[in-house]
Amino acid sequence: MENEQYKINKLKDASNWDMWKFQMKVIMNAAEIFDVVTGKSKKPILAKIGNETEDEARKRHSVDFSIWKRADNKAQKCIVTSLDEPPLQYIMNCDTENGMWNKLLSVYEQMSDIT
């Protein structure tokens, strides 16, 4: 996803929501970041597993968090760069990609069902 460019129309409103959502799912699945978007891959929490020491748990958590954060950042970039201004305003207060995705779903799924 880093240096790849995709030709998709930006989400402008409910009129192109279904096509935009489909394309974004395919792109993010290919980049292996869609689990972060859907919340299936959750932000790691610090917890000891089995006989781990506190230090081992912190190190493992640091690695897990870095991997998750990198995927979340990529997904946020993917979403933000594919929105026109009106939809962008809906997600400006979201701090994770899952929050952005869910906000867009809550707004546009309703609207696309109406049209």
PDB file of C-alpha atoms in Angstrom:
ATOM      1  CA  MET A   1       0.000   0.000   0.000  1.00  0.00           C
ATOM      2  CA  GLU A   2       2.936   2.281   0.724  1.00  0.00           C
ATOM      3  CA  ASN A   3       3.973   3.225  -2.803  1.00  0.00           C
ATOM      4  CA  GLU A   4       1.012   1.803  -4.637  1.00  0.00           C
ATOM      5  CA  GLN A   5      -1.632   4.060  -6.080  1.00  0.00           C
ATOM      6  CA  TYR A   6      -5.162   2.970  -6.681  1.00  0.00           C
ATOM      7  CA  LYS A   7      -7.633   4.613  -9.014  1.00  0.00           C
ATOM      8  CA  ILE A   8     -10.839   4.842  -7.044  1.00  0.00           C
ATOM      9  CA  ASN A   9     -13.273   7.689  -6.822  1.00  0.00           C
ATOM     10  CA  LYS A  10     -13.258   9.470  -3.490  1.00  0.00           C
ATOM     11  CA  LEU A  11     -16.268   8.966  -1.276  1.00  0.00           C
ATOM     12  CA  LYS A  12     -18.384  12.071  -1.718  1.00  0.00           C
ATOM     13  CA  ASP A  13     -21.766  11.013  -0.325  1.00  0.00           C
ATOM     14  CA  ALA A  14     -24.209   8.112  -0.177  1.00  0.00           C
ATOM     15  CA  SER A  15     -24.428   7.990  -3.983  1.00  0.00           C
ATOM     16  CA  ASN A  16     -21.058   6.242  -4.330  1.00  0.00           C
ATOM     17  CA  TRP A  17     -20.875   4.604  -0.877  1.00  0.00           C
ATOM     18  CA  ASP A  18     -21.452   0.984  -1.979  1.00  0.00           C
ATOM     19  CA  MET A  19     -18.807   1.098  -4.729  1.00  0.00           C
ATOM     20  CA  TRP A  20     -16.312   2.962  -2.492  1.00  0.00           C
ATOM     21  CA  LYS A  21     -16.826   0.516   0.404  1.00  0.00           C
ATOM     22  CA  PHE A  22     -16.322  -2.494  -1.866  1.00  0.00           C
ATOM     23  CA  GLN A  23     -13.113  -1.071  -3.336  1.00  0.00           C
ATOM     24  CA  MET A  24     -11.743  -0.109   0.068  1.00  0.00           C
ATOM     25  CA  LYS A  25     -12.409  -3.602   1.465  1.00  0.00           C
ATOM     26  CA  VAL A  26     -10.532  -5.198  -1.442  1.00  0.00           C
ATOM     27  CA  ILE A  27      -7.602  -2.778  -1.177  1.00  0.00           C
ATOM     28  CA  MET A  28      -7.284  -3.097   2.590  1.00  0.00           C
ATOM     29  CA  ASN A  29      -7.642  -6.896   2.504  1.00  0.00           C
ATOM     30  CA  ALA A  30      -4.839  -7.020  -0.063  1.00  0.00           C
ATOM     31  CA  ALA A  31      -2.701  -4.834   2.223  1.00  0.00           C
ATOM     32  CA  GLU A  32      -3.565  -7.138   5.153  1.00  0.00           C
ATOM     33  CA  ILE A  33      -4.946  -4.270   7.254  1.00  0.00           C
ATOM     34  CA  PHE A  34      -8.702  -4.855   7.069  1.00  0.00           C
ATOM     35  CA  ASP A  35      -8.761  -6.768  10.381  1.00  0.00           C
ATOM     36  CA  VAL A  36      -7.696  -3.543  12.096  1.00  0.00           C
ATOM     37  CA  VAL A  37     -10.462  -1.675  10.282  1.00  0.00           C
ATOM     38  CA  THR A  38     -13.180  -4.085  11.373  1.00  0.00           C
ATOM     39  CA  GLY A  39     -11.856  -4.347  14.917  1.00  0.00           C
ATOM     40  CA  LYS A  40     -11.050  -8.051  14.524  1.00  0.00           C
ATOM     41  CA  SER A  41      -7.436  -7.123  15.274  1.00  0.00           C
ATOM     42  CA  LYS A  42      -7.716  -5.144  18.491  1.00  0.00           C
ATOM     43  CA  LYS A  43      -5.265  -2.739  20.069  1.00  0.00           C
ATOM     44  CA  PRO A  44      -3.015  -4.948  22.240  1.00  0.00           C
ATOM     45  CA  ILE A  45      -3.197  -4.595  25.991  1.00  0.00           C
ATOM     46  CA  LEU A  46      -0.326  -5.212  28.362  1.00  0.00           C
ATOM     47  CA  ALA A  47      -0.882  -8.515  30.170  1.00  0.00           C
ATOM     48  CA  LYS A  48       1.404 -11.326  31.221  1.00  0.00           C
ATOM     49  CA  ILE A  49       0.911 -14.683  29.526  1.00  0.00           C
ATOM     50  CA  GLY A  50       1.764 -17.876  31.359  1.00  0.00           C
ATOM     51  CA  ASN A  51       5.135 -17.708  33.119  1.00  0.00           C
ATOM     52  CA  GLU A  52       6.220 -14.455  31.487  1.00  0.00           C
ATOM     53  CA  THR A  53       8.086 -11.961  33.576  1.00  0.00           C
ATOM     54  CA  GLU A  54       6.906  -8.363  33.703  1.00  0.00           C
ATOM     55  CA  ASP A  55       9.819  -7.388  31.451  1.00  0.00           C
ATOM     56  CA  GLU A  56       9.048 -10.114  28.905  1.00  0.00           C
ATOM     57  CA  ALA A  57       5.391  -9.058  28.833  1.00  0.00           C
ATOM     58  CA  ARG A  58       6.371  -5.427  28.220  1.00  0.00           C
ATOM     59  CA  LYS A  59       8.701  -6.385  25.378  1.00  0.00           C
ATOM     60  CA  ARG A  60       6.069  -8.609  23.739  1.00  0.00           C
ATOM     61  CA  HIS A  61       3.438  -5.910  24.158  1.00  0.00           C
ATOM     62  CA  SER A  62       5.747  -3.323  22.620  1.00  0.00           C
ATOM     63  CA  VAL A  63       6.232  -5.490  19.513  1.00  0.00           C
ATOM     64  CA  ASP A  64       2.524  -6.360  19.253  1.00  0.00           C
ATOM     65  CA  PHE A  65       1.521  -2.718  19.699  1.00  0.00           C
ATOM     66  CA  SER A  66       3.999  -1.563  17.030  1.00  0.00           C
ATOM     67  CA  ILE A  67       2.597  -4.060  14.536  1.00  0.00           C
ATOM     68  CA  TRP A  68      -0.996  -3.058  15.325  1.00  0.00           C
ATOM     69  CA  LYS A  69      -0.215   0.681  15.246  1.00  0.00           C
ATOM     70  CA  ARG A  70       1.535   0.405  11.871  1.00  0.00           C
ATOM     71  CA  ALA A  71      -1.520  -1.354  10.402  1.00  0.00           C
ATOM     72  CA  ASP A  72      -3.876   1.201  11.978  1.00  0.00           C
ATOM     73  CA  ASN A  73      -1.829   4.094  10.579  1.00  0.00           C
ATOM     74  CA  LYS A  74      -1.826   2.572   7.086  1.00  0.00           C
ATOM     75  CA  ALA A  75      -5.567   2.021   7.240  1.00  0.00           C
ATOM     76  CA  GLN A  76      -6.192   5.582   8.454  1.00  0.00           C
ATOM     77  CA  LYS A  77      -4.097   6.925   5.573  1.00  0.00           C
ATOM     78  CA  CYS A  78      -6.023   4.751   3.131  1.00  0.00           C
ATOM     79  CA  ILE A  79      -9.367   6.057   4.379  1.00  0.00           C
ATOM     80  CA  VAL A  80      -8.468   9.723   4.814  1.00  0.00           C
ATOM     81  CA  THR A  81      -6.922  10.042   1.364  1.00  0.00           C
ATOM     82  CA  SER A  82     -10.007   8.496  -0.258  1.00  0.00           C
ATOM     83  CA  LEU A  83     -12.617  10.914   1.127  1.00  0.00           C
ATOM     84  CA  ASP A  84     -13.951  14.217  -0.143  1.00  0.00           C
ATOM     85  CA  GLU A  85     -14.396  16.983   2.415  1.00  0.00           C
ATOM     86  CA  PRO A  86     -17.992  16.279   3.561  1.00  0.00           C
ATOM     87  CA  PRO A  87     -17.308  12.646   4.636  1.00  0.00           C
ATOM     88  CA  LEU A  88     -13.942  13.662   6.070  1.00  0.00           C
ATOM     89  CA  GLN A  89     -15.720  15.933   8.517  1.00  0.00           C
ATOM     90  CA  TYR A  90     -17.538  12.931  10.009  1.00  0.00           C
ATOM     91  CA  ILE A  91     -14.306  11.202  11.045  1.00  0.00           C
ATOM     92  CA  MET A  92     -12.096  14.064  12.147  1.00  0.00           C
ATOM     93  CA  ASN A  93     -12.551  13.217  15.837  1.00  0.00           C
ATOM     94  CA  CYS A  94     -11.826   9.502  15.429  1.00  0.00           C
ATOM     95  CA  ASP A  95      -8.466   8.305  16.732  1.00  0.00           C
ATOM     96  CA  THR A  96      -8.414   4.791  15.255  1.00  0.00           C
ATOM     97  CA  GLU A  97      -9.229   3.349  11.871  1.00  0.00           C
ATOM     98  CA  ASN A  98     -11.905   1.162  13.418  1.00  0.00           C
ATOM     99  CA  GLY A  99     -13.568   4.302  14.781  1.00  0.00           C
ATOM    100  CA  MET A 100     -13.390   5.948  11.344  1.00  0.00           C
ATOM    101  CA  TRP A 101     -14.822   2.910   9.573  1.00  0.00           C
ATOM    102  CA  ASN A 102     -17.646   2.498  12.068  1.00  0.00           C
ATOM    103  CA  LYS A 103     -18.543   6.188  11.832  1.00  0.00           C
ATOM    104  CA  LEU A 104     -18.709   6.009   8.043  1.00  0.00           C
ATOM    105  CA  LEU A 105     -20.791   2.832   8.263  1.00  0.00           C
ATOM    106  CA  SER A 106     -23.214   4.473  10.686  1.00  0.00           C
ATOM    107  CA  VAL A 107     -23.682   7.468   8.404  1.00  0.00           C
ATOM    108  CA  TYR A 108     -23.665   5.963   4.908  1.00  0.00           C
ATOM    109  CA  GLU A 109     -25.228   2.534   5.443  1.00  0.00           C
ATOM    110  CA  GLN A 110     -28.384   4.292   6.593  1.00  0.00           C
ATOM    111  CA  MET A 111     -28.312   6.762   3.719  1.00  0.00           C
ATOM    112  CA  SER A 112     -27.651   4.127   1.052  1.00  0.00           C
ATOM    113  CA  ASP A 113     -30.586   2.045   2.348  1.00  0.00           C
ATOM    114  CA  ILE A 114     -32.845   5.068   1.870  1.00  0.00           C
ATOM    115  CA  THR A 115     -31.750   5.882  -1.683  1.00  0.00           C
TER     116      THR A 115
END
